[in-house]
Coordinates of C-alpha atoms in Angstrom, one line a residue:
X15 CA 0.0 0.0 0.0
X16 CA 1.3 3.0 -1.0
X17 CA 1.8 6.4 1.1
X18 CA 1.1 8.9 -1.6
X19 CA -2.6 9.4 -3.0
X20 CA -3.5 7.8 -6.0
X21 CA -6.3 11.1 -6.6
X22 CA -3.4 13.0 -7.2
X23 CA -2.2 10.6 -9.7
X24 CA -5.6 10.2 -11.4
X25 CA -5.7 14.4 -11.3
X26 CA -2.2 14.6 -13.0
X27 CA -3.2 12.4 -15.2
X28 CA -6.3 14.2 -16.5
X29 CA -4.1 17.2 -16.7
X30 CA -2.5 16.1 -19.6
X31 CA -4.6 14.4 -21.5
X32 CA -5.1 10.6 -19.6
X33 CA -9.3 10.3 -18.7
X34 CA -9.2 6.8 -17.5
X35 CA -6.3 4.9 -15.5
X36 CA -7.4 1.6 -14.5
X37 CA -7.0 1.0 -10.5
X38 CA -3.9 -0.9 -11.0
X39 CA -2.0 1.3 -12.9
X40 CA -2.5 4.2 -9.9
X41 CA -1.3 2.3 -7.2
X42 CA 1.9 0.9 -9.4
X43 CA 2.2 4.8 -10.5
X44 CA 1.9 6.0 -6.6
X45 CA 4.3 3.4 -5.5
X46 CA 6.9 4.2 -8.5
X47 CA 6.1 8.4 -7.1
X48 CA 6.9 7.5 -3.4
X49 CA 10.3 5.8 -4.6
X50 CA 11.3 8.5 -6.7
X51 CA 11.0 11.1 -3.7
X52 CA 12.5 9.4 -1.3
X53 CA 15.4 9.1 -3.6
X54 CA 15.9 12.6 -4.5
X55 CA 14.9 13.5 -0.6
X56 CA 17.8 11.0 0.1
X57 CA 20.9 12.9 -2.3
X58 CA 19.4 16.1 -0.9
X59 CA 20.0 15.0 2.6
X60 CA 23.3 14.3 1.7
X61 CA 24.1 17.4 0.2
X62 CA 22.9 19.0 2.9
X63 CA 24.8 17.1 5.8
X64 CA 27.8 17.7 3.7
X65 CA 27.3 21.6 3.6
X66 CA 27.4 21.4 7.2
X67 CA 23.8 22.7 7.4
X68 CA 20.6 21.7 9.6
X69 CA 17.8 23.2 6.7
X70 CA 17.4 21.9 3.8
X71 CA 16.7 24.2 0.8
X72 CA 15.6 24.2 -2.8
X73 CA 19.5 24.1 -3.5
X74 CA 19.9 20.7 -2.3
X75 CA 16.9 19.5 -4.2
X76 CA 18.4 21.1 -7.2
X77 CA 21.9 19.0 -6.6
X78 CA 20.3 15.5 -6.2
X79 CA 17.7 16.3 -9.2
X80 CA 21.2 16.8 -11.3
X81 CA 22.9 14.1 -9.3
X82 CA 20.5 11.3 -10.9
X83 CA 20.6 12.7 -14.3
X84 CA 17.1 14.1 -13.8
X85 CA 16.5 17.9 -14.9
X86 CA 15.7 20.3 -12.0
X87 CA 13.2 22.3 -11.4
X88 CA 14.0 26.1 -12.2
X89 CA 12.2 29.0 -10.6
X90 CA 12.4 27.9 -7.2
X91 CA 16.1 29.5 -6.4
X92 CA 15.7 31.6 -3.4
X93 CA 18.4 33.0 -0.8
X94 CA 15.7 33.0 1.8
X95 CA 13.6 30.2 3.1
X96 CA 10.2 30.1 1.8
X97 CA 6.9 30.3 3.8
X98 CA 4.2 28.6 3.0
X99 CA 0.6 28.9 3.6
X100 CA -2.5 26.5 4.6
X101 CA -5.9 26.5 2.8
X102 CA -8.9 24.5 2.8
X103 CA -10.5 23.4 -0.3
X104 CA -12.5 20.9 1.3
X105 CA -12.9 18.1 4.4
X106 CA -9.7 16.9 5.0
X107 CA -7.9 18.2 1.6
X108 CA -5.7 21.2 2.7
X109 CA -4.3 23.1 0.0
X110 CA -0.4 24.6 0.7
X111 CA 0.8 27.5 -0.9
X112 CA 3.7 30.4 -1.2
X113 CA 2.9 33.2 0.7
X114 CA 3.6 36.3 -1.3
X115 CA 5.5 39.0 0.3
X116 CA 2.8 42.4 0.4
X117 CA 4.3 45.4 -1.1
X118 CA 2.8 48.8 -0.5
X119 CA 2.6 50.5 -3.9
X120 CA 3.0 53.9 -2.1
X121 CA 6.6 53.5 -0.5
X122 CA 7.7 51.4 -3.5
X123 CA 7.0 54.9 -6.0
X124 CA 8.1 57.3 -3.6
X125 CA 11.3 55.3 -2.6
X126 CA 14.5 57.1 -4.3
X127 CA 15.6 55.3 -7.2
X128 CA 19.1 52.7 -7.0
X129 CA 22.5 54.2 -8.0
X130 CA 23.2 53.0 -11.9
X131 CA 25.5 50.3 -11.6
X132 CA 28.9 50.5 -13.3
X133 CA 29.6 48.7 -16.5
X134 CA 31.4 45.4 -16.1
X135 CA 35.3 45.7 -17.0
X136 CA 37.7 43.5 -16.6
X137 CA 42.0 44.2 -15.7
X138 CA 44.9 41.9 -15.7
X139 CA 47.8 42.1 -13.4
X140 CA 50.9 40.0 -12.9
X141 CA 50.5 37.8 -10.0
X142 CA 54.3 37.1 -10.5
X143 CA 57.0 37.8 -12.9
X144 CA 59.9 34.6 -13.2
X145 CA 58.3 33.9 -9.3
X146 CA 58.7 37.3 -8.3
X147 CA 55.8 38.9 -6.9
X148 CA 55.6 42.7 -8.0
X149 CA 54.5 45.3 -5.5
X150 CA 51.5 46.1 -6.5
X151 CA 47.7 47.3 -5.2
X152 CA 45.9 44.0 -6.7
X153 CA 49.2 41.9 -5.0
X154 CA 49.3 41.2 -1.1
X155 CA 52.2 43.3 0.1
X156 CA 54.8 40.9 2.7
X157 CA 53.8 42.5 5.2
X158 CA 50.3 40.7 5.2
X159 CA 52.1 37.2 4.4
X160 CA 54.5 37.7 7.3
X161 CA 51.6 38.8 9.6
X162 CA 49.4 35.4 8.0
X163 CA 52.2 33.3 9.0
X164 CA 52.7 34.9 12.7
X165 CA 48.9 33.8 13.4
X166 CA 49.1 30.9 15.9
X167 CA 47.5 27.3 14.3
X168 CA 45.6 24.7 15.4
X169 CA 44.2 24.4 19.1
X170 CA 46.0 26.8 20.7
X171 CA 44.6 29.6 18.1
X172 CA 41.4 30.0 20.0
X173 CA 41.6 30.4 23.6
X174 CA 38.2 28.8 24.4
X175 CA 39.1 25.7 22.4
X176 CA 42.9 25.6 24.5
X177 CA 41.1 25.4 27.2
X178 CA 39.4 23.1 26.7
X179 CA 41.9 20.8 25.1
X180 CA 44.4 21.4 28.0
X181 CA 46.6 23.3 25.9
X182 CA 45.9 27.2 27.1
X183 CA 49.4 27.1 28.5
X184 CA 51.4 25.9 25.2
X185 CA 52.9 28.6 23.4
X186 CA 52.7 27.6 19.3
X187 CA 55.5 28.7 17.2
X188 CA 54.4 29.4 13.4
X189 CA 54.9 27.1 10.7
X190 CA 57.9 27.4 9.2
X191 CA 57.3 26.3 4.9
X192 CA 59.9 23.8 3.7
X193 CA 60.5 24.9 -0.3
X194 CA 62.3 21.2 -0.6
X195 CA 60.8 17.8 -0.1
X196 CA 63.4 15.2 1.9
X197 CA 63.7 13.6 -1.2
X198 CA 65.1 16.1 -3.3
X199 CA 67.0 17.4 0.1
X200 CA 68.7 14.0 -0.2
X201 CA 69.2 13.8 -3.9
X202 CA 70.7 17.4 -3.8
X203 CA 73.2 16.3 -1.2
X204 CA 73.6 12.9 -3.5
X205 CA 74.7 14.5 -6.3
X206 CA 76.9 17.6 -5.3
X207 CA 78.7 14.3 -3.1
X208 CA 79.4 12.2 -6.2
X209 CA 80.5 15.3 -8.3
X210 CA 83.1 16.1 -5.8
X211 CA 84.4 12.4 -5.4
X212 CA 87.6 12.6 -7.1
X213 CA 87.8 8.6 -6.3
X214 CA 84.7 7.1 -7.8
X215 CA 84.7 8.2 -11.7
X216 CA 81.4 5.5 -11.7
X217 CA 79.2 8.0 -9.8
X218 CA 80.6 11.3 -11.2
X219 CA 79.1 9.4 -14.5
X220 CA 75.8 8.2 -12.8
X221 CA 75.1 11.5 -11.4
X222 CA 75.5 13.7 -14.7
X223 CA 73.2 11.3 -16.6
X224 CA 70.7 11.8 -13.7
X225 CA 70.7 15.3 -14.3
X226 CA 71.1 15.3 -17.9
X227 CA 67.5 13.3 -18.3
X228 CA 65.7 13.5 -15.2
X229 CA 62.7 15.9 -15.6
X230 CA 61.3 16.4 -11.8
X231 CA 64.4 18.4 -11.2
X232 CA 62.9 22.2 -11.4
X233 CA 62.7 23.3 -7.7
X234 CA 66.6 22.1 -7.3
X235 CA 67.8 24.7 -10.3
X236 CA 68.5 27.7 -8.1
X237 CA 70.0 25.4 -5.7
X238 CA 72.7 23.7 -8.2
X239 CA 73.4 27.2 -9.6
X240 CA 74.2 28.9 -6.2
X241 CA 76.4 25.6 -5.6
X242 CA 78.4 26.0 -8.8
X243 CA 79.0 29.7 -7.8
X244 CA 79.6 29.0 -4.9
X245 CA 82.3 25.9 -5.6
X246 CA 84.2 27.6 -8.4
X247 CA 84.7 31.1 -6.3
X248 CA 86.5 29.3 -3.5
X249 CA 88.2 26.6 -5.6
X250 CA 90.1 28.1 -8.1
X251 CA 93.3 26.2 -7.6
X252 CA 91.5 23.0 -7.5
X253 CA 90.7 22.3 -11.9
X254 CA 88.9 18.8 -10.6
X255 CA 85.9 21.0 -9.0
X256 CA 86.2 23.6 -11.7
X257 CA 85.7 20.9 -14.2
X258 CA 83.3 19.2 -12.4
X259 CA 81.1 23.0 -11.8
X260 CA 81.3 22.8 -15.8
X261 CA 80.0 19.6 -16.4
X262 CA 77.4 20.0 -14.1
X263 CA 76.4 23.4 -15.6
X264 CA 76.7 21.5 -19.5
X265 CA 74.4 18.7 -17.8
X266 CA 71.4 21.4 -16.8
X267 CA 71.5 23.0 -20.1
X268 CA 71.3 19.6 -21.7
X269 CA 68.4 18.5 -19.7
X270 CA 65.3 20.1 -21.9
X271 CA 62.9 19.9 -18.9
X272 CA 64.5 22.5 -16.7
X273 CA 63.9 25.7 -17.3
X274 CA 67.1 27.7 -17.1
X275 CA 66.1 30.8 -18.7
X276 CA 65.5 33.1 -15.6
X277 CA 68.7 31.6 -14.3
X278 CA 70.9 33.1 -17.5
X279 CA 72.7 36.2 -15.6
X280 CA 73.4 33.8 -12.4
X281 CA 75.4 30.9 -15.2
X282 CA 77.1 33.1 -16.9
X283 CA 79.8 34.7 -14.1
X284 CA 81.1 31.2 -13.2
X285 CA 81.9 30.3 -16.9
X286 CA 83.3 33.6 -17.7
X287 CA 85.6 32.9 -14.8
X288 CA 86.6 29.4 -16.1
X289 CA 87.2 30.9 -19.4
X290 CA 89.1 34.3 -18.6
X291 CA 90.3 34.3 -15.0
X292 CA 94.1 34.6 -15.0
X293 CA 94.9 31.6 -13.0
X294 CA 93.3 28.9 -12.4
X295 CA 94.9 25.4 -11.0
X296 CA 98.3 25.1 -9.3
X297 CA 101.4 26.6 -11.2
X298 CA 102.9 23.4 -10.9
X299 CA 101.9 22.7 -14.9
X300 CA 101.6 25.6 -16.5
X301 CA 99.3 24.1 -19.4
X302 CA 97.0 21.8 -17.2
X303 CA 94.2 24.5 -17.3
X304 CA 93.9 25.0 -21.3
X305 CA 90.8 22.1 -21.7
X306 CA 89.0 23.6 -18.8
X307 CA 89.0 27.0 -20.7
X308 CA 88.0 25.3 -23.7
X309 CA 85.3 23.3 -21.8
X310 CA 84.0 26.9 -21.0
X311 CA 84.0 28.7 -24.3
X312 CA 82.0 25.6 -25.6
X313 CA 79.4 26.7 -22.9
X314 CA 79.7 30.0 -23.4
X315 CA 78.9 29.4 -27.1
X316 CA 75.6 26.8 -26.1
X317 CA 74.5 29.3 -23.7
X318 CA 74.4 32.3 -26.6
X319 CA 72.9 30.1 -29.4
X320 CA 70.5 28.4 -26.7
X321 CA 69.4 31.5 -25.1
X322 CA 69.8 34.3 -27.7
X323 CA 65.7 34.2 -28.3
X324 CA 65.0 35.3 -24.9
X325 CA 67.9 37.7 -24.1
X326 CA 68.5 39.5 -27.3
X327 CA 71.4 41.4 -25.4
X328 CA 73.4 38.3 -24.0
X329 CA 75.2 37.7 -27.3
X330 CA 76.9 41.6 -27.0
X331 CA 77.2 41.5 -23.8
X332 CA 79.2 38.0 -24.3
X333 CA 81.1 39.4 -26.9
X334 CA 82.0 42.3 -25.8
X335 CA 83.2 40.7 -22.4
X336 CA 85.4 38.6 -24.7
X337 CA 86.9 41.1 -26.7
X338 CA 87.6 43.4 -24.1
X339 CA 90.1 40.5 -22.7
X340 CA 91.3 39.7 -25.8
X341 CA 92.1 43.6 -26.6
X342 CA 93.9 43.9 -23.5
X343 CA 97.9 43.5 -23.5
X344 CA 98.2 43.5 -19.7
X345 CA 96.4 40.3 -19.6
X346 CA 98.0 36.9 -19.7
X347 CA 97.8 34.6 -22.8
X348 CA 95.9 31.8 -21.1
X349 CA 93.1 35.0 -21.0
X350 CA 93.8 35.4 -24.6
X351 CA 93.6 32.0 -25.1
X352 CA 89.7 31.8 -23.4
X353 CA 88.9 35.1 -25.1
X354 CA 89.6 34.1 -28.7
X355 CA 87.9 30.6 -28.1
X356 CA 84.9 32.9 -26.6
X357 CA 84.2 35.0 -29.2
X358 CA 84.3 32.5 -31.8
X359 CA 82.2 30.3 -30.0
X360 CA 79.6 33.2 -28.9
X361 CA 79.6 34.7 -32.7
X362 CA 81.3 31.9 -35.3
X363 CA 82.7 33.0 -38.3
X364 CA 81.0 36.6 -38.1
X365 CA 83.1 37.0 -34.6
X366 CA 86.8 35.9 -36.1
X367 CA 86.1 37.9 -39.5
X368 CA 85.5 41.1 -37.7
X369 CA 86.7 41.2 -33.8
X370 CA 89.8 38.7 -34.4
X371 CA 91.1 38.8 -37.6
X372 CA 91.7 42.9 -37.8
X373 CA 93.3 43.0 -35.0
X374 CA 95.7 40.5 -35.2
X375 CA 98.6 42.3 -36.8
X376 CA 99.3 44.4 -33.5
X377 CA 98.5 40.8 -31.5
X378 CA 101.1 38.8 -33.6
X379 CA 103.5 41.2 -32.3
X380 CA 102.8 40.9 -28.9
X381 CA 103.0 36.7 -29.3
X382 CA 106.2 37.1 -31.8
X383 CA 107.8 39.2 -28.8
X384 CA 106.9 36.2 -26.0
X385 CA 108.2 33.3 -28.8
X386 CA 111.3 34.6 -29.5
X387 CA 112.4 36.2 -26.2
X388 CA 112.5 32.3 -24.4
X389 CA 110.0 33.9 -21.5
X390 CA 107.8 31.8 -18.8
X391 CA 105.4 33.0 -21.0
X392 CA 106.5 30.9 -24.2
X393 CA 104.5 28.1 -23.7
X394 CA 101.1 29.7 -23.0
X395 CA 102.2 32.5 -26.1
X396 CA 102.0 29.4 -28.4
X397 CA 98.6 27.6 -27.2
X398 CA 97.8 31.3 -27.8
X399 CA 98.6 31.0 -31.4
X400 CA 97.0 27.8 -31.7
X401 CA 94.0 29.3 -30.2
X402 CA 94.1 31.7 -33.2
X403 CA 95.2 29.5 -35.9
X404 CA 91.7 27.2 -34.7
X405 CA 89.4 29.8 -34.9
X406 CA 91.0 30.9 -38.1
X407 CA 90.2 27.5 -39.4
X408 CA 86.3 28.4 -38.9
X409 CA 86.8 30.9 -42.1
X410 CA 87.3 28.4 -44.5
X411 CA 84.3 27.3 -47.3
X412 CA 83.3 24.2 -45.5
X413 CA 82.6 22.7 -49.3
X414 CA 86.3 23.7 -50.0
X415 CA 88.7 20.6 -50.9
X416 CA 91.9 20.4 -49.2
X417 CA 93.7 19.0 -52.4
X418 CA 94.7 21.9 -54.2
X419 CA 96.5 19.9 -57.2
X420 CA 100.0 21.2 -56.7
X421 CA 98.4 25.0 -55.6
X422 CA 100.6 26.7 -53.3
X423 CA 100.6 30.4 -51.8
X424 CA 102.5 32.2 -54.3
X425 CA 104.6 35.6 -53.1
X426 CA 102.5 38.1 -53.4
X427 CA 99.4 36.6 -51.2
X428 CA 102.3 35.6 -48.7
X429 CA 103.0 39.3 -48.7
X430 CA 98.9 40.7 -48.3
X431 CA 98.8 37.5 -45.7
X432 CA 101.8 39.1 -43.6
X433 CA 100.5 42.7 -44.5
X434 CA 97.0 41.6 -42.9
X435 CA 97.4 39.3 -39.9
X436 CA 101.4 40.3 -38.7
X437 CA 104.3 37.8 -39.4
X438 CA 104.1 34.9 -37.3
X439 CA 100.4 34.3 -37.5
X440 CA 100.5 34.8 -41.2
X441 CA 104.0 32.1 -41.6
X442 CA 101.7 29.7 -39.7
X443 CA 98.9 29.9 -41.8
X444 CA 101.5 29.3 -45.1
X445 CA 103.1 26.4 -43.4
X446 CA 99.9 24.8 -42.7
X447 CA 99.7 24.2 -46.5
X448 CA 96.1 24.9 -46.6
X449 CA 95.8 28.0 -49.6
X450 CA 91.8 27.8 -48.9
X451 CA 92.1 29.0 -45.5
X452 CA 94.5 31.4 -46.8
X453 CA 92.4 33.0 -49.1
X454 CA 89.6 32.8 -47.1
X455 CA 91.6 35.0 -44.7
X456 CA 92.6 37.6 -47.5
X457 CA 88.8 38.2 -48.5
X458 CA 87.8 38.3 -45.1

């Protein structure tokens, strides 16, 4: 037997169109009606627990409606609970209705009319710039932050609640935030470890190749590059930690998940020192140091093709650094040496054909002087000539042939050669046998 009235069935019924229902069909109609309320009164409860609430409202009805695929009702959305009314149509057949809210026509035309709202607009702002929040009205200032993080958590932040709990008496310090998770605490200390294990070559291997592919590495960037900074300022006499600072720097620039970009300006000063400082290592070896500096100008040269997009100024800049050592006679050769392999590697061939090779008349002079005079310098004057030679090397038609049939620089390009580059730098060139390169010098 069902709750719900099979009259109001048979009425709905005639209401669209239905003039007879058989007996049967009402009750299985009223029976099918009761279960379908009690469902939808059975989400709505649960919506309504859930919001923490002891009313139920149209709201909830509207949830579980959508909640069993079922279309809700619309009309019915109200901020403020509805009262309803009792009438009597008959013996025992009350009728409920809405109560409508009386409004006296009187105040309602003498009341002043509403301001004119504003039009809608809309305004962006930068909620941060490279993770930098900017200082500005729409942004909380730090001051708010600090003052959020000062506020005392959990039961000691109400005093009723403390009391109750036992814990009036306990002073609770504020949360301090942890930027790092353990894990990449640990693997941090892992890997800056094995890169400074001059005994186990295994892990020094290991550890690049971590770095080279792993991609959940972006909250350790700032981290590695404070470290290399940090490693290759105090350790210039140690060329095992200033190589290692370079392969790990080669190894975050090959990994293409990190992104390095905002980290540009802090990379740069530790290569530029490997490149161009004037000593680095022990003086026990006077040419130990020359493949670290050319470790760094290959850097130097990824970092300016890899990052020209997004810094249109870092390839002058680099240059310009470059050149200033390499224009400097006060400077050692091992600087000239990292300068020349800089600028070639931060502007190719454009670099050498218009930084390098006009000024190398007045440089051959300077080198020719260190050769011949059997200095301390002798050594380093001649990887500096080797440096040049190399980049001079860069000039030459890539889809030129070294065999040159018998071709050999004839007297008077010896003498534009000599006239254009200096002496020694140009008898180099000649006894290199290569008369491409040479003309690709004289043209230049």
């Amino acid at each position: 037997m069902s709750v719900w009235n099979p009259d109001n069935i048979r009425d709905v019924a005639e209401s669209v169109g239905i003039a007879t229902l058989g007996d049967e069909v009402l009750i299985a109609l009223s029976s099918d009606v009761e279960f379908r309320l009690s469902q939808v009164l059975e989400e709505a409860f649960r919506f309504m627990r859930h919001s923490k609430r002891t009313t139920l409202s149209t709201q909830d009805i509207t949830h579980a409606l959508r909640m069993l695929d079922v279309e809700p009702l619309y009309g019915y959305e109200s901020t403020r609970p509805l009262r309803f009314g009792e009438a009597s149509i008959g013996p025992g057949q009350p009728l409920f209705y809405v109560e409508d809210e009386e409004v006296d026509f009187e105040k309602l035309i003498n009341a002043p009319l509403p301001k004119v709202p504003r039009e809608i607009s809309f305004t962006a702002h930068w909620l941060a710039v490279e993770g930098v929040q900017p200082s500005i009205p729409q942004n909380p200032t730090s001051a708010d932050s600090r003052n959020q993080e000062l506020l005392p958590k959990g039961s000691g932040a109400n005093s009723t609640l403390a009391a109750i709990s036992g814990n009036d008496a306990v002073t609770v310090k504020p949360l301090v935030k942890h930027i790092l998770s353990k894990e990449l605490q640990l693997y941090f200390e892992k890997i800056c470890s094995a890169l400074l294990d001059e005994t186990n070559d295994e892990y020094n291997v290991a550890a690049l190749a971590s770095l080279r592919s792993d991609p959940g590495l972006h909250q350790l960037v700032p981290y590695f590059v404070q470290f290399i900074a940090e490693k290759i300022t105090h350790n210039l006499k140690s060329l095992f930690v200033l190589k290692q600072m370079m392969q790990l720097t080669s190894a975050m620039l090959d990994n293409e998940s990190l992104y390095v970009d905002p980290y540009v300006a802090a990379i740069v000063p530790p290569v530029l020192t490997c490149l161009v400082s004037p000593r680095l290592g022990s003086s026990s070896n006077r040419l130990e140091h020359y493949p670290l500096r050319s470790l760094a100008a290959s850097l130097l040269g990824l970092i300016a093709t890899k990052f020209a997009k997004s810094s249109h100024t870092l390839k002058p800049r680099l240059a310009r650094t470059c050149l200033k050592h390499f224009l400097d006679p006060n400077k050692s050769f091992a600087v000239h040496y990292g300068a020349i392999l800089g600028l070639q590697a931060v502007g190719g061939r454009e670099a050498v054909r218009v930084l390098i090779v006009p000024n190398l008349k007045e440089y051959g002079k300077l080198l020719q002087e260190a050769i011949e005079g059997n200095t301390p310098a002798k050594a380093d004057a001649e990887m500096a000539v080797g440096a040049v030679l190399g980049v001079l090397e860069k000039l030459e038609d890539v889809n030129s042939t070294r065999l040159t049939n018998g071709y050999a620089v004839n007297d008077r390009e010896n003498e534009k050669l000599v006239e254009k580059v200096g002496e020694l730098v140009g008898s180099r060139l000649v006894a290199m046998g290569r008369p491409h390169l040479v003309q690709a010098v004289l043209e230049d």
